[in-house]
JSON list of C-alpha atoms in Angstrom, two decimals:
[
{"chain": "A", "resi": 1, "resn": "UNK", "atom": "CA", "xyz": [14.77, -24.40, 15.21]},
{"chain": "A", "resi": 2, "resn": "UNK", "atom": "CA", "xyz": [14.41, -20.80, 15.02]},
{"chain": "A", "resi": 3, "resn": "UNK", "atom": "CA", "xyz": [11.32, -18.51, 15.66]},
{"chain": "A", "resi": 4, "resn": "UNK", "atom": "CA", "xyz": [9.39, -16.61, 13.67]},
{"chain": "A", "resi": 5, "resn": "UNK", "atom": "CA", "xyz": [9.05, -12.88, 14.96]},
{"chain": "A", "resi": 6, "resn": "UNK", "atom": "CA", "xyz": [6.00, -12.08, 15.52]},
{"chain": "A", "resi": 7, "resn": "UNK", "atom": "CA", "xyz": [4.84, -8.61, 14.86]},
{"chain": "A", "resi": 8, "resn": "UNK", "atom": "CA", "xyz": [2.09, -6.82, 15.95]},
{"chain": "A", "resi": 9, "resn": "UNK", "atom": "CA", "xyz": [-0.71, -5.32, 13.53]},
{"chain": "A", "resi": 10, "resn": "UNK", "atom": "CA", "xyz": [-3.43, -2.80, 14.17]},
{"chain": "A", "resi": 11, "resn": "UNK", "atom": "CA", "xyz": [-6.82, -3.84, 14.09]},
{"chain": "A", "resi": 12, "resn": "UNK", "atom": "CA", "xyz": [-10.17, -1.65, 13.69]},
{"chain": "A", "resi": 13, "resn": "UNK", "atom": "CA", "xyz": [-12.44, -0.92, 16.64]},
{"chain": "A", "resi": 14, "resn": "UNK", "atom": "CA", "xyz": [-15.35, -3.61, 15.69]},
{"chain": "A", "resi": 15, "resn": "UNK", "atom": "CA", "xyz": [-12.21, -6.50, 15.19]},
{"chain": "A", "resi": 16, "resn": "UNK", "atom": "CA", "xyz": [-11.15, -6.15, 18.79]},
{"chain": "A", "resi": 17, "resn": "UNK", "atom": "CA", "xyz": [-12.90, -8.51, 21.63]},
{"chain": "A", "resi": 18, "resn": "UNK", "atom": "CA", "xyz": [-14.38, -6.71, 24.25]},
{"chain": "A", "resi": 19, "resn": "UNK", "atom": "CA", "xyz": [-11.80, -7.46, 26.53]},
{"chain": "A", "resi": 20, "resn": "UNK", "atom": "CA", "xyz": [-9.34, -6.01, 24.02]},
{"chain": "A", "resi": 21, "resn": "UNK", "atom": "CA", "xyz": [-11.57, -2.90, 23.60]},
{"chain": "A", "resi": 22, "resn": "UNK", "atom": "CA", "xyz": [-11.26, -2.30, 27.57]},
{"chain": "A", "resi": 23, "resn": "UNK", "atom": "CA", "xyz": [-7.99, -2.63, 27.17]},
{"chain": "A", "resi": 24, "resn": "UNK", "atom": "CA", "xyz": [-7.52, -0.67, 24.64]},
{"chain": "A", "resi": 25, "resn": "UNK", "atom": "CA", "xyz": [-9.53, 2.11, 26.19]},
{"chain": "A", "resi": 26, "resn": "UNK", "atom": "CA", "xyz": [-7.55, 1.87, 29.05]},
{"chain": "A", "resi": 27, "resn": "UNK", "atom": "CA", "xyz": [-4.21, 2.44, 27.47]},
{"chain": "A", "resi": 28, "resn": "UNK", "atom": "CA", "xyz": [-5.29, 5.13, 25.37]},
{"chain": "A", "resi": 29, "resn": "UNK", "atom": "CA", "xyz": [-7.01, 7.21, 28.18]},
{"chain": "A", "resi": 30, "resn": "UNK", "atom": "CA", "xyz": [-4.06, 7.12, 30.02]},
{"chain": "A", "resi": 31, "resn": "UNK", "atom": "CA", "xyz": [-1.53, 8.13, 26.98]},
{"chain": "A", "resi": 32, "resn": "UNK", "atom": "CA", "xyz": [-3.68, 10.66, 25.90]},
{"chain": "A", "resi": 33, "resn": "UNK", "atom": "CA", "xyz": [-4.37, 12.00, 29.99]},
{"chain": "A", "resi": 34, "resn": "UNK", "atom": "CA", "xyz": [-0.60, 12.28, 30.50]},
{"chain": "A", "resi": 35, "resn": "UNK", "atom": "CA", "xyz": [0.24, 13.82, 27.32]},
{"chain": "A", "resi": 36, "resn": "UNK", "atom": "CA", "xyz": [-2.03, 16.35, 28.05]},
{"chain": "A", "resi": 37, "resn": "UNK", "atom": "CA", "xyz": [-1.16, 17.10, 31.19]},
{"chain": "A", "resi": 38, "resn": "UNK", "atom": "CA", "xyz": [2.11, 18.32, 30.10]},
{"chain": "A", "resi": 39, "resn": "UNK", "atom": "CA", "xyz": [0.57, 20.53, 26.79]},
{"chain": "A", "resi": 40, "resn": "UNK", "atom": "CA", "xyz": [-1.46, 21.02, 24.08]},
{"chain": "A", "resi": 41, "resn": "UNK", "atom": "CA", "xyz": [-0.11, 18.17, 21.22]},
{"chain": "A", "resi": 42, "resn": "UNK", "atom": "CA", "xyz": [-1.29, 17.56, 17.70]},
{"chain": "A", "resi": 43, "resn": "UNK", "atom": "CA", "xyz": [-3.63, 14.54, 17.23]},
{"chain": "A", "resi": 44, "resn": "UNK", "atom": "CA", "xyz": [-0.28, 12.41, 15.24]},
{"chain": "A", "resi": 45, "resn": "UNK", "atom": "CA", "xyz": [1.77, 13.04, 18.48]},
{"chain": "A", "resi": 46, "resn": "UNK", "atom": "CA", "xyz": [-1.13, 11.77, 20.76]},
{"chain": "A", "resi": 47, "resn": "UNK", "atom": "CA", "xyz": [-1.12, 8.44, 18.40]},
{"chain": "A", "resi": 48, "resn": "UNK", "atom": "CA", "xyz": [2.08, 8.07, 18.27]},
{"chain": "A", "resi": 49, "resn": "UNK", "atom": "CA", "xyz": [1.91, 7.50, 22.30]},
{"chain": "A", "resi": 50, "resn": "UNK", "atom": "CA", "xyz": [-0.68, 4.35, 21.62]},
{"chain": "A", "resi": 51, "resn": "UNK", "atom": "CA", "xyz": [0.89, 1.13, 21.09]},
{"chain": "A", "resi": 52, "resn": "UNK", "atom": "CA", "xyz": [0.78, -0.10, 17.02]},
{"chain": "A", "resi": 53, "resn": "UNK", "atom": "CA", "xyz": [-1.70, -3.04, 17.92]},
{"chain": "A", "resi": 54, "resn": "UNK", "atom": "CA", "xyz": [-4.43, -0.34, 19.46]},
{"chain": "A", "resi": 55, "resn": "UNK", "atom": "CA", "xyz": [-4.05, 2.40, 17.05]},
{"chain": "A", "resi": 56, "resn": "UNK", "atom": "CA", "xyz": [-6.91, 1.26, 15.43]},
{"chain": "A", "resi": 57, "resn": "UNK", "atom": "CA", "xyz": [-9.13, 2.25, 18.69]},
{"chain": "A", "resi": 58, "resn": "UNK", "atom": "CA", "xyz": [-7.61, 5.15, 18.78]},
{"chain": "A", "resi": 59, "resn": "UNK", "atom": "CA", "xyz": [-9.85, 7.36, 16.93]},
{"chain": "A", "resi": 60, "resn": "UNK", "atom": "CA", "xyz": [-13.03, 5.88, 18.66]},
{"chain": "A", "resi": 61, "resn": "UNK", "atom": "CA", "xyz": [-11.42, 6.16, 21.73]},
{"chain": "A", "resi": 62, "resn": "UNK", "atom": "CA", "xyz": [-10.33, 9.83, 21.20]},
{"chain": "A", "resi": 63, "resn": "UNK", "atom": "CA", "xyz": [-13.52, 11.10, 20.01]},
{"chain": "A", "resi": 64, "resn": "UNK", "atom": "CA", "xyz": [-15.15, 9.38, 23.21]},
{"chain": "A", "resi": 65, "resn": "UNK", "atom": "CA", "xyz": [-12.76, 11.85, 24.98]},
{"chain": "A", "resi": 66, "resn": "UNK", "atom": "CA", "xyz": [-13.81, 14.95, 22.84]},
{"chain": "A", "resi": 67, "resn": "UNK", "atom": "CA", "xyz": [-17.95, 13.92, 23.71]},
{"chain": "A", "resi": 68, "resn": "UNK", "atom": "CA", "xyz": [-17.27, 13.22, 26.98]},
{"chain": "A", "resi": 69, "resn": "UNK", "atom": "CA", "xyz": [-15.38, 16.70, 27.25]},
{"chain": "A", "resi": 70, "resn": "UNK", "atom": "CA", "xyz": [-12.67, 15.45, 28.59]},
{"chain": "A", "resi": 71, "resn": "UNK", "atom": "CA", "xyz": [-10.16, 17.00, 25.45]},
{"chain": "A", "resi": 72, "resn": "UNK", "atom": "CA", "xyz": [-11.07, 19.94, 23.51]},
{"chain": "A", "resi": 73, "resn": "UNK", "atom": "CA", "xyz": [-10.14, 20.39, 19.76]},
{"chain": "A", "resi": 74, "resn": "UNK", "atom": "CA", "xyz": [-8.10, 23.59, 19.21]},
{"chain": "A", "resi": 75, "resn": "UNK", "atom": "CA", "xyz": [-8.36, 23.45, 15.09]},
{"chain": "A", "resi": 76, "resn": "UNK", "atom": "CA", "xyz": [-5.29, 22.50, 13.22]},
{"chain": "A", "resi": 77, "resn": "UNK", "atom": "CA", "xyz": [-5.33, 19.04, 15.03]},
{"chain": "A", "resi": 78, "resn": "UNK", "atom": "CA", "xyz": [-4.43, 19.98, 18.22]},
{"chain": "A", "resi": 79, "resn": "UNK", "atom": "CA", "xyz": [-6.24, 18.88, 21.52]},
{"chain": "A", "resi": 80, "resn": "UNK", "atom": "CA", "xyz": [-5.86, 20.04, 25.00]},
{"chain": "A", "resi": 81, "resn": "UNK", "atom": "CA", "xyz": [-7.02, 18.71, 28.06]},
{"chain": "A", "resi": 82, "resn": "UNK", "atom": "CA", "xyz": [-10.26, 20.74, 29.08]},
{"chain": "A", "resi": 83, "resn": "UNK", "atom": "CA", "xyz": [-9.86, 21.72, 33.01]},
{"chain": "A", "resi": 84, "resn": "UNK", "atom": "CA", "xyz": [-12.80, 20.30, 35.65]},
{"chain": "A", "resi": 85, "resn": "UNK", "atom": "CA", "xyz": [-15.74, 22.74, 35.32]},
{"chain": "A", "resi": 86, "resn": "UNK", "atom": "CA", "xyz": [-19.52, 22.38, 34.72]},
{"chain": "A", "resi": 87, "resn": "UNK", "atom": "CA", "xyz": [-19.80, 22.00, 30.79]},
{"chain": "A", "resi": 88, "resn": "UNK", "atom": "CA", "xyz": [-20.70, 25.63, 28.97]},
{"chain": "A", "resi": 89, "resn": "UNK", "atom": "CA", "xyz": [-20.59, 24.89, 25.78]},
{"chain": "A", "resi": 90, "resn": "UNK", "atom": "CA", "xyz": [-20.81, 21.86, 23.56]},
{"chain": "A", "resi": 91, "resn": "UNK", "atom": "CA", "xyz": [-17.42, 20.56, 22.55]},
{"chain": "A", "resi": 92, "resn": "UNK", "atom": "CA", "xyz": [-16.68, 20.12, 18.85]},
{"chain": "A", "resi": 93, "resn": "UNK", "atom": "CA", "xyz": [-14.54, 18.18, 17.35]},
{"chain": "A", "resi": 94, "resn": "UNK", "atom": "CA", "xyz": [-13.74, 16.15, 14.19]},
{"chain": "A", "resi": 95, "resn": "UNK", "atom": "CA", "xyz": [-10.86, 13.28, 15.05]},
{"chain": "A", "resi": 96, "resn": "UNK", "atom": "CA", "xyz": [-11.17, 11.58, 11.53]},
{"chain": "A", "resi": 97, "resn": "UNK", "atom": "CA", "xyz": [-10.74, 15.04, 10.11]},
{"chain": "A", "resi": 98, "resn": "UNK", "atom": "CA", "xyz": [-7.99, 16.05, 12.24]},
{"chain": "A", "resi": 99, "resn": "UNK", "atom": "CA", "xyz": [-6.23, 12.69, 11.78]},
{"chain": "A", "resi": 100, "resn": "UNK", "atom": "CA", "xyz": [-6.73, 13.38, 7.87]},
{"chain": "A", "resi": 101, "resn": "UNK", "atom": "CA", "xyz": [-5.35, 16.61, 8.42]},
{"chain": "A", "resi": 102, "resn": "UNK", "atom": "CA", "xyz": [-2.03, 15.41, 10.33]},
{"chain": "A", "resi": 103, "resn": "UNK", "atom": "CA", "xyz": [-1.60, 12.28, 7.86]},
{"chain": "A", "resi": 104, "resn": "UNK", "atom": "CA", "xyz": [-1.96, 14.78, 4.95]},
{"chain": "A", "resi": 105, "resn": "UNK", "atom": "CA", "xyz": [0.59, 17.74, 6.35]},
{"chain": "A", "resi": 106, "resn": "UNK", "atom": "CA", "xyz": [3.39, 14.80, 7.37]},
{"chain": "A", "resi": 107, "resn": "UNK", "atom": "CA", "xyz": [2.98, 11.37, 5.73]},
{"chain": "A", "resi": 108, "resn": "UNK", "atom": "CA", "xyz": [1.61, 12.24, 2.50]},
{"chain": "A", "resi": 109, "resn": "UNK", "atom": "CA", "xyz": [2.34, 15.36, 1.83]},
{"chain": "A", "resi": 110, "resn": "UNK", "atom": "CA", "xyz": [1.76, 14.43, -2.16]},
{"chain": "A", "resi": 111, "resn": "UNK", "atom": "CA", "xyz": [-1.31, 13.73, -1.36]},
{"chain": "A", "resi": 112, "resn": "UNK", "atom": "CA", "xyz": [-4.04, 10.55, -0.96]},
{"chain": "A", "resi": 113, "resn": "UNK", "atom": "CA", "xyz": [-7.21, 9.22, -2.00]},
{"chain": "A", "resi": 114, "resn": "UNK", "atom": "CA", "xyz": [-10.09, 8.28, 0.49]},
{"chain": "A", "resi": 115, "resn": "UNK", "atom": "CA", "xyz": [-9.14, 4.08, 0.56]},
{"chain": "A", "resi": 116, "resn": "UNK", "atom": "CA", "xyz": [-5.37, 5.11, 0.91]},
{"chain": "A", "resi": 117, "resn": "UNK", "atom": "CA", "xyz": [-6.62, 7.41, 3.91]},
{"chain": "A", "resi": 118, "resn": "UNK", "atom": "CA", "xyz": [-8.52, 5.28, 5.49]},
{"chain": "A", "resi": 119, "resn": "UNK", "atom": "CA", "xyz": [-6.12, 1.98, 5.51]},
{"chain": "A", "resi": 120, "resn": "UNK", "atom": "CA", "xyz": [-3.19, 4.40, 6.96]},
{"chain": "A", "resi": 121, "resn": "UNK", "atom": "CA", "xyz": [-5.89, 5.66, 9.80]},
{"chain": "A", "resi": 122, "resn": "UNK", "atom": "CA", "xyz": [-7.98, 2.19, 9.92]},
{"chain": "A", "resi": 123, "resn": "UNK", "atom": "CA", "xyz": [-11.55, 4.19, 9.97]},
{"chain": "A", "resi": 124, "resn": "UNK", "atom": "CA", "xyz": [-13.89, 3.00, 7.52]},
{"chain": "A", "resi": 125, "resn": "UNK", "atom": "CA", "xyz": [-14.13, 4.70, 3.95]},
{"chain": "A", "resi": 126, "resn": "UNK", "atom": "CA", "xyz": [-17.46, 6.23, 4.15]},
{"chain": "A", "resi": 127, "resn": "UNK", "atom": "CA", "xyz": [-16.48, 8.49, 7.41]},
{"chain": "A", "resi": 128, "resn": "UNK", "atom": "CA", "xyz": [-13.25, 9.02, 5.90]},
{"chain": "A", "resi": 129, "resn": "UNK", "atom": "CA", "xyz": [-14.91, 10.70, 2.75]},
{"chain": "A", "resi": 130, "resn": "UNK", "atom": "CA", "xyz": [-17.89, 12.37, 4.66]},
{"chain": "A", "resi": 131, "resn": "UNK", "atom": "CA", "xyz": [-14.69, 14.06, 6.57]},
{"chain": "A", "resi": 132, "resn": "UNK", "atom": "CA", "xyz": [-12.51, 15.21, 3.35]},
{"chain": "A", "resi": 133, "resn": "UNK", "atom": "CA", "xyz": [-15.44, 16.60, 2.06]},
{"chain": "A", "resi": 134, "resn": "UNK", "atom": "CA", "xyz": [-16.13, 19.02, 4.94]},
{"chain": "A", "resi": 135, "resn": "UNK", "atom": "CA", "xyz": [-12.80, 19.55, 4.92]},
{"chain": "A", "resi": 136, "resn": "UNK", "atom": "CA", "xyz": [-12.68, 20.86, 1.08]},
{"chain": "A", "resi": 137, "resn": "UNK", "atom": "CA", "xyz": [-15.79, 22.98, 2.03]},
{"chain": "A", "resi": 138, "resn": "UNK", "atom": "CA", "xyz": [-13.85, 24.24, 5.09]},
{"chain": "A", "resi": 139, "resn": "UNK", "atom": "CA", "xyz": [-11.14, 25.16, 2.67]},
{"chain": "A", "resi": 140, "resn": "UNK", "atom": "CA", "xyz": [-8.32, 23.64, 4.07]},
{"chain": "A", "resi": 141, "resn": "UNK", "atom": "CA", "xyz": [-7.63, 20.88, 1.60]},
{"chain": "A", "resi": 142, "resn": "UNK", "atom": "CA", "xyz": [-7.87, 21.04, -2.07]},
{"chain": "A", "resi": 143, "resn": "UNK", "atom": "CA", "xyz": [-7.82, 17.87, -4.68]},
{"chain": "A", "resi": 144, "resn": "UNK", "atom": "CA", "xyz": [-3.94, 17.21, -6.39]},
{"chain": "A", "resi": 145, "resn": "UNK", "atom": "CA", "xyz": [-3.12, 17.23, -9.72]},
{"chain": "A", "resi": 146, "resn": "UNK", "atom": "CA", "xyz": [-5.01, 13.42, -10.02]},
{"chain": "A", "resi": 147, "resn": "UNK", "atom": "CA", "xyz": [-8.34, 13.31, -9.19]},
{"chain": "A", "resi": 148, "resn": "UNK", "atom": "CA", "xyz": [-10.02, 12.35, -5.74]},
{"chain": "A", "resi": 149, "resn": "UNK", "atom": "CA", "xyz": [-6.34, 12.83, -4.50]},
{"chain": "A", "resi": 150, "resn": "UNK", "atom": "CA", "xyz": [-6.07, 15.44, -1.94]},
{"chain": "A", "resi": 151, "resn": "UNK", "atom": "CA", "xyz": [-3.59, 17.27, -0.28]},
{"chain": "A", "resi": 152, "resn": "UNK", "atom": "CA", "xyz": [-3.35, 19.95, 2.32]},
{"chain": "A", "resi": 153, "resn": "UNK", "atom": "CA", "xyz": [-4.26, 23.67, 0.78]},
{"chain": "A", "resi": 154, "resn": "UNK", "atom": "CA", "xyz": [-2.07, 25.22, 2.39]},
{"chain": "A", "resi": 155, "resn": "UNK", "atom": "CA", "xyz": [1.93, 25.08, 2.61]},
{"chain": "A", "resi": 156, "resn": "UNK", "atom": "CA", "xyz": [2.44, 27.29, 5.91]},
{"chain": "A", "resi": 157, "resn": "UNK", "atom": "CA", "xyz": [-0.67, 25.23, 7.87]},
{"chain": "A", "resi": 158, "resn": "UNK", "atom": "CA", "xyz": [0.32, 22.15, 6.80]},
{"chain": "A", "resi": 159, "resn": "UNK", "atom": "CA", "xyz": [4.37, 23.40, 7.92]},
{"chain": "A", "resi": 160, "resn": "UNK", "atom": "CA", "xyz": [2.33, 24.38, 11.12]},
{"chain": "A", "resi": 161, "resn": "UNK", "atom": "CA", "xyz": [0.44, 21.16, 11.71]},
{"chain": "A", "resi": 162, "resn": "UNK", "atom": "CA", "xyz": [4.30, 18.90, 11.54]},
{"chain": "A", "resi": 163, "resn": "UNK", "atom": "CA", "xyz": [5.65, 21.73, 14.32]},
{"chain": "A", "resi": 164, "resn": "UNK", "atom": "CA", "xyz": [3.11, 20.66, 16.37]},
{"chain": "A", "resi": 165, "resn": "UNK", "atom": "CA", "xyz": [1.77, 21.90, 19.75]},
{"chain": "A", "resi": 166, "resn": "UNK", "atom": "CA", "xyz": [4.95, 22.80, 21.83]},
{"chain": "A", "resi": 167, "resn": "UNK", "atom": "CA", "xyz": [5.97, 26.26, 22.41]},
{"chain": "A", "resi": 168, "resn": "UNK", "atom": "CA", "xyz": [2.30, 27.72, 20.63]},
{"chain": "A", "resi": 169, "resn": "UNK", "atom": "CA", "xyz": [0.04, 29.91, 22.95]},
{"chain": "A", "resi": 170, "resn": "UNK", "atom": "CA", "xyz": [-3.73, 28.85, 22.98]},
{"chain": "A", "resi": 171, "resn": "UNK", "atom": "CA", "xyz": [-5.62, 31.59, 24.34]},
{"chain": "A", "resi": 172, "resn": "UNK", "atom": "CA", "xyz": [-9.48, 32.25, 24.68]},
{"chain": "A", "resi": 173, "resn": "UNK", "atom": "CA", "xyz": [-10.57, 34.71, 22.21]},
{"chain": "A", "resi": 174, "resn": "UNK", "atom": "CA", "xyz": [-14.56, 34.48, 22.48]},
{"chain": "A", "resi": 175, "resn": "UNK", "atom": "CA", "xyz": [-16.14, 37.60, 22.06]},
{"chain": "A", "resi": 176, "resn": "UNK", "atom": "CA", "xyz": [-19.17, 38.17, 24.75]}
]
């Protein structure tokens, strides 16, 4: 008799036990730790270190990280680890944005509507929309051709958010 293959689907956040959710957590802490110890790396690369089943945690698990100031958002999706210091400044952050942002400049490059968005990421519609609207104010998506289709603004950032974060310089350019 011969066995069906199972395969392995991601599941949202709030569908996970809580045993699942600390496992989850577990995993993706230490993917996204030793990524980052290496370099900076775009939010898509740091996902595409989580196992399929957990991907769906990954965004609440991520932006855990960015609160806890453990990562630090460097715009255009990337993340760093933030070095041990007393906290200076409040860290900001967006991960649905940034995931919108990576999933717009690679997968769907023709671009997507809100539901289409948020079954490829697994975050729930209404933060998915609250996040491509700030990101149309932010100028950095525009609607396509249909609309409530969007797609990245820009040709050269979205080129720049595939590249990802090897071989860029991130340097502090705060003004006192």
């Amino acid at each position: 008799m011969a066995r069906k293959k199972q395969t392995l689907t991601p599941r949202t956040w709030d569908k996970l036990s809580e045993a699942e959710q600390a496992q989850a957590r577990r995993a993706i802490i230490t993917a996204v730790r030793d990524a980052l110890k290496r370099s900076p790396h775009t939010v898509l690369e740091l996902r595409a270190r989580v196992p399929l089943e957990m991907r769906g945690a990954f965004p609440v698990v991520l932006r855990s990280l960015l609160h806890a100031g453990e990562v630090a958002s460097l715009g255009h999706s990337v993340y760093a680890a933030v070095p041990w210091m007393p906290q200076t400044s409040a860290v900001r952050g967006d991960v649905t944005a940034d995931l919108i942002i990576g999933v717009l400049s690679s997968e769907r490059r023709a671009g997507a509507d809100a539901t289409e968005l948020a079954g490829d990421l697994l975050i729930p519609v209404s933060q998915v929309r609250a996040a491509l609207t700030a990101l149309e104010g932010a100028g950095l998506i525009c609607e396509a051709k249909a609309p409530g289709q969007y797609r990245m603004l820009s040709r050269r950032m979205a080129t720049e958010v595939r590249q990802g974060a090897s071989g860029r310089v991130f340097a502090d350019v705060r003004h006192a």
